[in-house]
Structure formats: C-alpha cells, structure tokens
Amino acid sequence: MTSVTENAELAGSAQKKYEALLSYLKALDGKSAVAFSGGTDSALLAFAASRANCGRSPAFTVWSPLLCASDKKEILRFTEEYGIELVQIIFDECALGDFCTNDSRRCYTCKAGRLAALEKEAKNRGVEWILDGSNVDDLSDYRPGMEALRECRSAVSPLLECGFTKAEIREISRQLGLPTAMKPASACLASRVPTGVAITLVLLETIEAGEEYLRSLLPKETQLRLRYDGRCAKIETEGAYIALLEQNRAKICRHLAALGIARVVIDKEGYKMGGACRR
C-alpha cells in the first residue's frame, strides 16, 4: 500500500517536472507538433505543448488501420475538449511489405514509416520538431520502435528528457483533470497478431470487431487483448474478470464465430504484456 508520504512525494516530483516540461516546450517557440496516439503519455504532452505555446503546437495523429474506431473517437473528443488542433495523417502500414511479414522488426518498420509520414507533414507546415511521448520507464522495456526514433533527426522526447516516469505522468494528468490519467496501457491492433503470422487488413478488422464486442461485457478501462492468428483466438483480460468471460463463454463463441473465428480460448493466466509473441 502506498503511504501518504509517498503520495506527497510523487505529487511534488510530478509538479516540478511539469514546470520543467512547460519551460522546455516554450523554448521550442511553437515550432513543434506532438505525435499524438491518444494514450496517457502523448495526451499530457499534447495538452502541455498546446498550453505552453498558446495553441501553436498541433497534434499529429497517424490515422491508420492500426488505430481502432474507439481510439479515434477518444482522440477527436480530447482534442476538441482542450482546443488542440488535430492533424490526421492518413497512413496505411499494411502497404509496407516488411511490416506485413510480421517478423521481429515489425515495430521498427512501423515506427520508421510513421515517423517519415510525420516528418513530411511537419516539413509542409514549417514544423521543426516532432514531440514523442516516450518516458523513463520505456528505457527498461524492449521497444524496437525506439531505434527508429533515435534515427529521426527531428524527433525529441520531452517527457523522457524531463525525467518523467509513468507514475508521474499519471499523477500530473490527474492533477490537471485529464481524462487519460488512468487510461490503461495499450498497443496497436497489430500487437495482437503472433510474430511470424502475416498481417492483413482483414485480420486487423476481425480483431477490432472482436475486441469491441468483448469490451461491451467488461467494465470500462479493463485491460483486454484478443490475440488471433487466423485460426484460434486467445482472450486475455485482468484476472478479476476471467470468471465473467467464462460465464459468457457460449455467447462469446457465437459472436466471434460470426466474425469467422472458429476456436476461442480464454487465458486462465490473465493479461500479459507482449502476449502476441507467443503462439
């Protein structure tokens, strides 16, 4: 259990780093745009950049098949609520052959392609810096996309440079009243496909439709993944809700069968980050 002292220390460190972040962003003099995914990290960054530069730092969002419809709605709602200019950059990762082969370099290929699309839009708009939402905790995780980020000359990571941890990002977001403060960590739809299984638009659409239905059975903000290789679907959720899915197994199987999913497994071990890597 977290003590009162620990909570106060977290709140204090988050506030100090947020002040440093605003100073960092002001120094860019409005010549920046945020790579906005709608998650907790980039949401704080988009909010701060807009406030630090009087609305002159737009949010660049890659509008692609990897972004599910519910996330698109939340992105539209967030930017409208806080008066942030949203630039939708249409991009189809499935047009990248190396991405569709879904090997161990998939995330690198995806990130490099997305950054190239962001840089092109930035150049057209006279934007010098693309602001990425990476934080200190990301350094301890295996993220091939970080390699592509290091190769991008116009990309900077203000949250990382100001020393933000994930907990501090959530805390300052809570203080600011941002709706993304406690949003669960997420990942693109391609992360549901096991490594080595070819990614297709049909496969992504099936996964999205399946997850949308499953989320209707679970409390909001519950971690959920529908891992699917084209033959068998494995459902992962938080341990507290596995029994709820089991109670609805027959209904779930019928619904997923209508989407073309013939076999369904509910993972008894619960949600695990990186679960798509296992077949």
Coordinates of C-alpha atoms in Angstrom, one line a residue:
M1 CA 0.0 0.0 0.0
T2 CA 1.3 3.5 -0.9
S3 CA 1.8 5.8 2.1
V4 CA 0.6 9.4 2.4
T5 CA 4.3 10.5 2.3
E6 CA 4.9 8.5 -0.9
N7 CA 1.8 10.1 -2.5
A8 CA 3.0 13.6 -1.5
E9 CA 6.5 12.9 -2.9
L10 CA 5.0 11.6 -6.1
A11 CA 2.8 14.7 -6.4
G12 CA 5.7 17.0 -5.7
S13 CA 8.1 15.5 -8.2
A14 CA 5.4 15.4 -10.9
Q15 CA 4.6 19.1 -10.4
K16 CA 8.3 20.1 -10.6
K17 CA 8.8 18.1 -13.7
Y18 CA 5.7 19.5 -15.3
E19 CA 7.0 23.0 -14.7
A20 CA 10.3 22.0 -16.3
L21 CA 8.3 20.4 -19.2
L22 CA 6.4 23.7 -19.9
S23 CA 9.7 25.6 -19.9
Y24 CA 11.2 23.0 -22.3
L25 CA 8.2 23.3 -24.7
K26 CA 8.1 27.1 -24.6
A27 CA 11.7 27.2 -25.7
L28 CA 10.6 25.4 -28.9
D29 CA 8.7 28.6 -29.7
G30 CA 5.7 27.0 -31.3
K31 CA 7.8 25.2 -33.9
S32 CA 6.7 21.7 -32.8
A33 CA 3.9 19.2 -33.2
V34 CA 3.0 16.3 -30.9
A35 CA 2.9 12.7 -32.2
F36 CA -0.4 12.0 -30.6
S37 CA -1.7 8.4 -30.1
G38 CA -4.4 9.3 -27.6
G39 CA -2.7 7.4 -24.8
T40 CA -1.8 8.8 -21.3
D41 CA 1.7 10.0 -22.3
S42 CA 1.1 11.7 -25.6
A43 CA -2.2 13.2 -24.2
L44 CA -0.2 15.0 -21.4
L45 CA 2.4 16.1 -23.9
A46 CA -0.3 17.4 -26.3
F47 CA -2.0 19.3 -23.5
A48 CA 1.2 20.8 -22.2
A49 CA 2.5 21.8 -25.7
S50 CA -0.7 23.5 -26.5
R51 CA -0.7 25.4 -23.3
A52 CA 3.0 26.3 -23.4
N53 CA 2.7 27.6 -26.9
C54 CA -0.7 29.2 -26.9
G55 CA -2.3 26.6 -29.1
R56 CA 0.5 26.7 -31.8
S57 CA 1.6 23.1 -31.3
P58 CA -0.8 20.8 -33.2
A59 CA -1.3 17.2 -32.5
F60 CA -0.3 14.9 -35.4
T61 CA -2.1 11.6 -35.4
V62 CA -1.4 8.8 -37.8
W63 CA -4.9 7.8 -38.9
S64 CA -4.4 4.2 -39.9
P65 CA -5.9 0.7 -39.8
L66 CA -3.9 0.0 -36.6
L67 CA -5.9 2.6 -34.8
C68 CA -9.3 1.2 -33.6
A69 CA -12.5 3.2 -34.0
S70 CA -12.9 3.8 -30.2
D71 CA -9.4 5.3 -30.0
K72 CA -10.2 7.6 -32.9
K73 CA -13.3 8.8 -31.2
E74 CA -11.4 9.5 -28.0
I75 CA -8.7 11.4 -29.9
L76 CA -11.3 13.6 -31.5
R77 CA -13.1 14.1 -28.2
F78 CA -9.8 15.0 -26.4
T79 CA -8.5 17.5 -28.9
E80 CA -11.9 19.2 -29.2
E81 CA -12.3 19.5 -25.5
Y82 CA -8.9 21.1 -25.0
G83 CA -8.9 23.2 -28.1
I84 CA -5.9 21.4 -29.6
E85 CA -5.5 21.4 -33.4
L86 CA -5.7 17.9 -34.7
V87 CA -3.9 16.9 -37.9
Q88 CA -5.0 13.5 -39.2
I89 CA -2.2 11.9 -41.3
I90 CA -3.6 9.1 -43.4
F91 CA -1.2 6.2 -43.5
D92 CA -1.5 2.5 -44.2
E93 CA 1.1 0.4 -42.5
C94 CA -0.2 -2.6 -44.4
A95 CA 1.3 -1.1 -47.6
L96 CA 4.7 -1.8 -46.1
G97 CA 5.7 -5.2 -47.1
D98 CA 8.2 -5.6 -44.3
F99 CA 5.5 -4.7 -41.8
C100 CA 3.1 -7.3 -43.1
T101 CA 5.6 -10.2 -42.8
N102 CA 5.4 -9.5 -39.0
D103 CA 8.9 -10.5 -38.0
S104 CA 10.9 -9.3 -35.0
R105 CA 11.5 -6.0 -36.8
R106 CA 7.8 -5.2 -37.3
C107 CA 7.7 -2.4 -34.7
Y108 CA 10.8 -0.8 -36.1
T109 CA 9.4 -0.9 -39.6
C110 CA 6.1 0.6 -38.4
K111 CA 7.7 3.4 -36.4
A112 CA 10.1 4.3 -39.1
G113 CA 7.3 4.5 -41.7
R114 CA 5.1 6.6 -39.3
L115 CA 7.9 9.0 -38.5
A116 CA 8.6 9.5 -42.2
A117 CA 4.9 10.4 -42.7
L118 CA 5.0 12.8 -39.7
E119 CA 8.2 14.4 -40.9
K120 CA 6.7 15.0 -44.4
E121 CA 3.7 16.7 -42.8
A122 CA 5.9 18.7 -40.5
K123 CA 8.0 20.0 -43.4
N124 CA 4.9 21.1 -45.3
R125 CA 3.8 23.1 -42.2
G126 CA 7.2 24.5 -41.3
V127 CA 7.3 22.5 -38.1
E128 CA 10.9 21.8 -36.9
W129 CA 10.3 19.3 -34.0
I130 CA 8.1 16.2 -33.6
L131 CA 7.4 15.6 -29.9
D132 CA 7.4 11.9 -28.9
G133 CA 5.7 10.7 -25.7
S134 CA 8.4 8.3 -24.5
N135 CA 9.2 8.3 -20.8
V136 CA 11.9 7.0 -18.4
D137 CA 10.1 3.6 -17.9
D138 CA 10.2 2.9 -21.7
L139 CA 14.0 2.6 -21.4
S140 CA 13.7 -0.6 -19.4
D141 CA 11.3 -2.3 -21.9
Y142 CA 12.1 -3.9 -25.2
R143 CA 10.9 -1.4 -27.8
P144 CA 12.3 -1.8 -31.3
G145 CA 10.5 1.4 -32.3
M146 CA 13.0 3.4 -30.1
E147 CA 15.7 2.6 -32.6
A148 CA 13.7 4.3 -35.4
L149 CA 13.0 7.2 -33.0
R150 CA 16.8 7.7 -32.5
E151 CA 17.3 7.8 -36.2
C152 CA 14.7 10.5 -36.7
R153 CA 16.6 13.9 -36.6
S154 CA 13.5 16.0 -35.9
A155 CA 12.1 13.8 -33.1
V156 CA 12.6 14.7 -29.5
S157 CA 11.2 13.2 -26.3
P158 CA 10.4 16.0 -23.8
L159 CA 8.8 13.7 -21.1
L160 CA 11.9 11.5 -21.2
E161 CA 14.3 14.5 -21.2
C162 CA 12.4 16.0 -18.2
G163 CA 12.8 12.7 -16.3
F164 CA 9.1 11.7 -16.2
T165 CA 8.2 8.2 -15.0
K166 CA 4.8 6.7 -16.0
A167 CA 3.6 7.1 -12.4
E168 CA 4.5 10.8 -12.5
I169 CA 2.7 11.3 -15.9
R170 CA -0.4 9.7 -14.4
E171 CA -0.2 11.9 -11.3
I172 CA 0.2 15.2 -13.1
S173 CA -2.5 14.2 -15.6
R174 CA -4.7 13.5 -12.6
Q175 CA -3.9 16.9 -11.1
L176 CA -4.8 18.6 -14.4
G177 CA -8.0 16.7 -14.6
L178 CA -7.2 15.0 -17.9
P179 CA -9.5 12.0 -18.7
T180 CA -6.5 10.0 -19.8
A181 CA -4.8 10.0 -16.4
M182 CA -5.7 6.4 -15.6
K183 CA -6.1 5.1 -19.1
P184 CA -4.7 1.5 -19.3
A185 CA -1.6 1.0 -21.4
S186 CA -2.5 0.0 -24.9
A187 CA -0.9 -1.0 -28.1
C188 CA -1.8 -1.1 -31.8
L189 CA -4.0 -3.8 -33.3
A190 CA -1.0 -5.5 -34.9
S191 CA 0.3 -6.3 -31.5
R192 CA -2.5 -8.9 -31.2
V193 CA -1.1 -10.9 -34.1
P194 CA 1.6 -13.5 -33.1
T195 CA 5.1 -12.9 -34.5
G196 CA 5.5 -14.7 -37.8
V197 CA 1.8 -14.6 -38.8
A198 CA 1.3 -12.4 -41.8
I199 CA -0.7 -9.2 -41.0
T200 CA -3.7 -8.4 -43.3
L201 CA -6.3 -5.8 -43.2
V202 CA -9.0 -8.5 -42.8
L203 CA -7.2 -9.9 -39.8
L204 CA -7.0 -6.5 -38.1
E205 CA -10.6 -5.8 -38.8
T206 CA -11.6 -9.1 -37.3
I207 CA -9.6 -8.4 -34.1
E208 CA -11.0 -4.9 -33.8
A209 CA -14.6 -6.1 -34.1
G210 CA -14.0 -9.0 -31.6
E211 CA -12.4 -6.7 -29.0
E212 CA -15.2 -4.1 -29.4
Y213 CA -17.8 -6.8 -28.5
L214 CA -15.7 -8.2 -25.6
R215 CA -15.3 -4.7 -24.1
S216 CA -19.1 -4.4 -24.0
L217 CA -19.0 -7.3 -21.5
L218 CA -16.3 -5.8 -19.3
P219 CA -16.0 -2.7 -17.1
K220 CA -14.6 0.4 -18.8
E221 CA -10.8 0.7 -18.8
T222 CA -10.3 -3.0 -18.3
Q223 CA -7.2 -4.5 -19.9
L224 CA -8.1 -6.7 -22.8
R225 CA -6.4 -8.3 -25.7
L226 CA -7.8 -10.6 -28.4
R227 CA -4.8 -12.5 -29.7
Y228 CA -5.6 -14.0 -33.1
D229 CA -3.5 -15.9 -35.7
G230 CA -6.3 -16.5 -38.2
R231 CA -7.3 -19.8 -36.7
C232 CA -7.5 -19.6 -32.9
A233 CA -8.3 -16.5 -30.8
K234 CA -6.9 -16.2 -27.2
I235 CA -8.7 -13.8 -24.9
E236 CA -6.6 -12.1 -22.2
T237 CA -8.1 -9.8 -19.6
E238 CA -7.4 -8.9 -15.9
G239 CA -7.6 -11.8 -13.5
A240 CA -10.7 -10.4 -11.7
Y241 CA -12.8 -10.6 -14.9
I242 CA -11.8 -14.1 -16.2
A243 CA -14.7 -15.7 -14.5
L244 CA -17.1 -13.1 -16.0
L245 CA -15.9 -14.1 -19.5
E246 CA -16.2 -17.8 -18.7
Q247 CA -19.8 -17.2 -17.6
N248 CA -20.4 -15.7 -21.1
R249 CA -18.3 -18.2 -23.0
A250 CA -21.2 -19.6 -25.1
K251 CA -22.4 -16.1 -26.1
I252 CA -18.8 -15.0 -26.8
C253 CA -18.1 -18.1 -29.0
R254 CA -21.2 -17.5 -31.0
H255 CA -20.4 -13.8 -31.6
L256 CA -16.8 -14.5 -32.6
A257 CA -17.8 -17.3 -34.8
A258 CA -20.0 -14.9 -36.8
L259 CA -16.8 -12.9 -37.3
G260 CA -15.0 -16.0 -38.7
I261 CA -13.2 -17.0 -35.6
A262 CA -13.6 -20.8 -35.3
R263 CA -11.8 -21.5 -32.0
V264 CA -11.7 -19.4 -28.8
V265 CA -9.6 -19.8 -25.7
I266 CA -9.9 -17.7 -22.5
D267 CA -6.4 -17.4 -21.0
K268 CA -6.7 -18.5 -17.3
E269 CA -3.4 -16.7 -16.5
G270 CA -4.8 -13.3 -17.5
Y271 CA -3.5 -10.4 -19.4
K272 CA 0.3 -10.4 -20.1
M273 CA 2.2 -7.6 -21.9
G274 CA 3.8 -9.0 -25.0
G275 CA 1.5 -11.9 -25.2
A276 CA 1.3 -11.8 -29.0
C277 CA 4.8 -13.0 -29.2
R278 CA 3.7 -16.4 -28.0
R279 CA 1.9 -18.8 -30.4

